[in-house]
Amino acid sequence: RTLTDAQLRWVYAHSAALVAASFEDFGLTPLEAGAFGKPTIALGSGGYLDTVVPGVTGVFFRAHGGGDAQGVEDAQRHTWSAEAIREHADRFSMAAFIGASGQR
């Protein structure tokens, strides 16, 4: 089932963290969660390597051997700064890209 934009915003706002266990070329979902100040527990590959900052916006886990469970445990032990996570996500916002393109 596909969520509406409003439902997706509600899910992000009421979550503890995002678990991103699929492969993404860009790693957009951690930025979406980050806009709500939520950390990401991500598979350590693909676009997540570009959009998740370990220890600041989330943690990585290995694909095999229970790495996802270890990632969740690592994230639960960490104290996250919602403000730092949102600031990181803002670096990828449309406004940031428009501002950067105008500074050539």
mmCIF file of C-alpha atoms in Angstrom:
data_model
loop_
_atom_site.group_PDB
_atom_site.id
_atom_site.type_symbol
_atom_site.label_atom_id
_atom_site.label_comp_id
_atom_site.label_asym_id
_atom_site.label_seq_id
_atom_site.Cartn_x
_atom_site.Cartn_y
_atom_site.Cartn_z
ATOM 1 C CA ARG A 1 0.000 0.000 0.000
ATOM 2 C CA THR A 2 1.238 3.476 -0.836
ATOM 3 C CA LEU A 3 1.037 6.223 1.772
ATOM 4 C CA THR A 4 -0.153 9.707 0.937
ATOM 5 C CA ASP A 5 2.275 12.582 1.522
ATOM 6 C CA ALA A 6 0.334 13.551 4.653
ATOM 7 C CA GLN A 7 0.458 9.998 5.998
ATOM 8 C CA LEU A 8 4.175 9.751 5.286
ATOM 9 C CA ARG A 9 4.826 13.026 7.141
ATOM 10 C CA TRP A 10 2.848 11.658 10.114
ATOM 11 C CA VAL A 11 4.902 8.442 10.116
ATOM 12 C CA TYR A 12 8.208 10.341 10.051
ATOM 13 C CA ALA A 13 7.057 12.771 12.751
ATOM 14 C CA HIS A 14 5.977 9.942 15.095
ATOM 15 C CA SER A 15 8.853 7.524 14.479
ATOM 16 C CA ALA A 16 11.917 6.949 16.617
ATOM 17 C CA ALA A 17 14.178 6.347 13.608
ATOM 18 C CA LEU A 18 14.208 5.198 9.998
ATOM 19 C CA VAL A 19 15.474 1.707 9.196
ATOM 20 C CA ALA A 20 16.731 1.841 5.597
ATOM 21 C CA ALA A 21 17.577 -1.708 4.576
ATOM 22 C CA SER A 22 17.048 -1.498 0.815
ATOM 23 C CA PHE A 23 19.399 -0.201 -1.870
ATOM 24 C CA GLU A 24 18.972 3.423 -2.933
ATOM 25 C CA ASP A 25 21.130 5.117 -5.543
ATOM 26 C CA PHE A 26 20.780 8.518 -3.894
ATOM 27 C CA GLY A 27 19.738 7.802 -0.309
ATOM 28 C CA LEU A 28 16.700 10.076 -0.229
ATOM 29 C CA THR A 29 14.777 8.437 2.621
ATOM 30 C CA PRO A 30 17.379 9.353 5.294
ATOM 31 C CA LEU A 31 17.029 12.980 4.203
ATOM 32 C CA GLU A 32 13.236 12.779 4.407
ATOM 33 C CA ALA A 33 13.468 11.359 7.937
ATOM 34 C CA GLY A 34 16.186 13.869 8.754
ATOM 35 C CA ALA A 35 13.878 16.754 7.890
ATOM 36 C CA PHE A 36 11.874 15.573 10.911
ATOM 37 C CA GLY A 37 15.003 15.232 13.066
ATOM 38 C CA LYS A 38 14.938 11.430 12.972
ATOM 39 C CA PRO A 39 18.135 9.356 12.755
ATOM 40 C CA THR A 40 18.623 6.591 10.192
ATOM 41 C CA ILE A 41 19.775 3.010 10.666
ATOM 42 C CA ALA A 42 21.016 2.270 7.153
ATOM 43 C CA LEU A 43 22.542 -0.491 5.111
ATOM 44 C CA GLY A 44 26.147 0.600 4.614
ATOM 45 C CA SER A 45 26.019 0.882 0.827
ATOM 46 C CA GLY A 46 24.696 2.859 -2.105
ATOM 47 C CA GLY A 47 23.424 6.381 -1.709
ATOM 48 C CA TYR A 48 23.169 6.032 2.048
ATOM 49 C CA LEU A 49 26.935 6.480 2.167
ATOM 50 C CA ASP A 50 26.399 10.000 0.796
ATOM 51 C CA THR A 51 23.461 11.071 2.949
ATOM 52 C CA VAL A 52 24.040 9.473 6.374
ATOM 53 C CA VAL A 53 26.798 10.805 8.632
ATOM 54 C CA PRO A 54 27.699 8.075 11.143
ATOM 55 C CA GLY A 55 27.202 9.221 14.720
ATOM 56 C CA VAL A 56 25.537 12.471 13.633
ATOM 57 C CA THR A 57 22.539 11.517 11.502
ATOM 58 C CA GLY A 58 22.529 7.752 11.882
ATOM 59 C CA VAL A 59 24.429 4.479 11.911
ATOM 60 C CA PHE A 60 25.307 1.896 9.276
ATOM 61 C CA PHE A 61 24.895 -1.859 9.444
ATOM 62 C CA ARG A 62 26.261 -4.766 7.427
ATOM 63 C CA ALA A 63 23.982 -6.669 5.073
ATOM 64 C CA HIS A 64 24.643 -10.109 6.564
ATOM 65 C CA GLY A 65 24.979 -11.755 9.945
ATOM 66 C CA GLY A 66 22.411 -9.809 11.961
ATOM 67 C CA GLY A 67 23.908 -6.451 11.152
ATOM 68 C CA ASP A 68 20.490 -4.798 11.061
ATOM 69 C CA ALA A 69 19.739 -5.830 14.653
ATOM 70 C CA GLN A 70 23.148 -4.556 15.732
ATOM 71 C CA GLY A 71 22.422 -1.260 13.957
ATOM 72 C CA VAL A 72 19.173 -0.848 15.874
ATOM 73 C CA GLU A 73 20.950 -1.554 19.157
ATOM 74 C CA ASP A 74 23.708 0.936 18.295
ATOM 75 C CA ALA A 75 21.124 3.611 17.450
ATOM 76 C CA GLN A 76 19.223 3.020 20.694
ATOM 77 C CA ARG A 77 22.386 3.561 22.759
ATOM 78 C CA HIS A 78 23.186 6.844 21.002
ATOM 79 C CA THR A 79 21.866 10.254 22.030
ATOM 80 C CA TRP A 80 20.728 11.992 18.835
ATOM 81 C CA SER A 81 20.456 15.725 18.209
ATOM 82 C CA ALA A 82 17.302 16.354 16.192
ATOM 83 C CA GLU A 83 18.645 19.824 15.403
ATOM 84 C CA ALA A 84 21.926 18.475 13.969
ATOM 85 C CA ILE A 85 20.014 15.900 11.933
ATOM 86 C CA ARG A 86 17.668 18.569 10.513
ATOM 87 C CA GLU A 87 20.622 20.862 9.729
ATOM 88 C CA HIS A 88 22.281 18.071 7.754
ATOM 89 C CA ALA A 89 19.081 17.347 5.815
ATOM 90 C CA ASP A 90 18.732 21.063 5.042
ATOM 91 C CA ARG A 91 22.042 20.913 3.156
ATOM 92 C CA PHE A 92 20.197 18.811 0.542
ATOM 93 C CA SER A 93 17.070 21.000 0.352
ATOM 94 C CA MET A 94 15.825 22.657 -2.797
ATOM 95 C CA ALA A 95 16.672 26.066 -1.311
ATOM 96 C CA ALA A 96 20.270 24.967 -0.706
ATOM 97 C CA PHE A 97 20.630 23.764 -4.296
ATOM 98 C CA ILE A 98 19.042 26.907 -5.726
ATOM 99 C CA GLY A 99 21.342 29.048 -3.573
ATOM 100 C CA ALA A 100 24.401 27.073 -4.623
ATOM 101 C CA SER A 101 23.551 27.279 -8.325
ATOM 102 C CA GLY A 102 23.185 31.056 -8.096
ATOM 103 C CA GLN A 103 26.710 31.434 -6.647
ATOM 104 C CA ARG A 104 28.684 30.466 -9.750
#
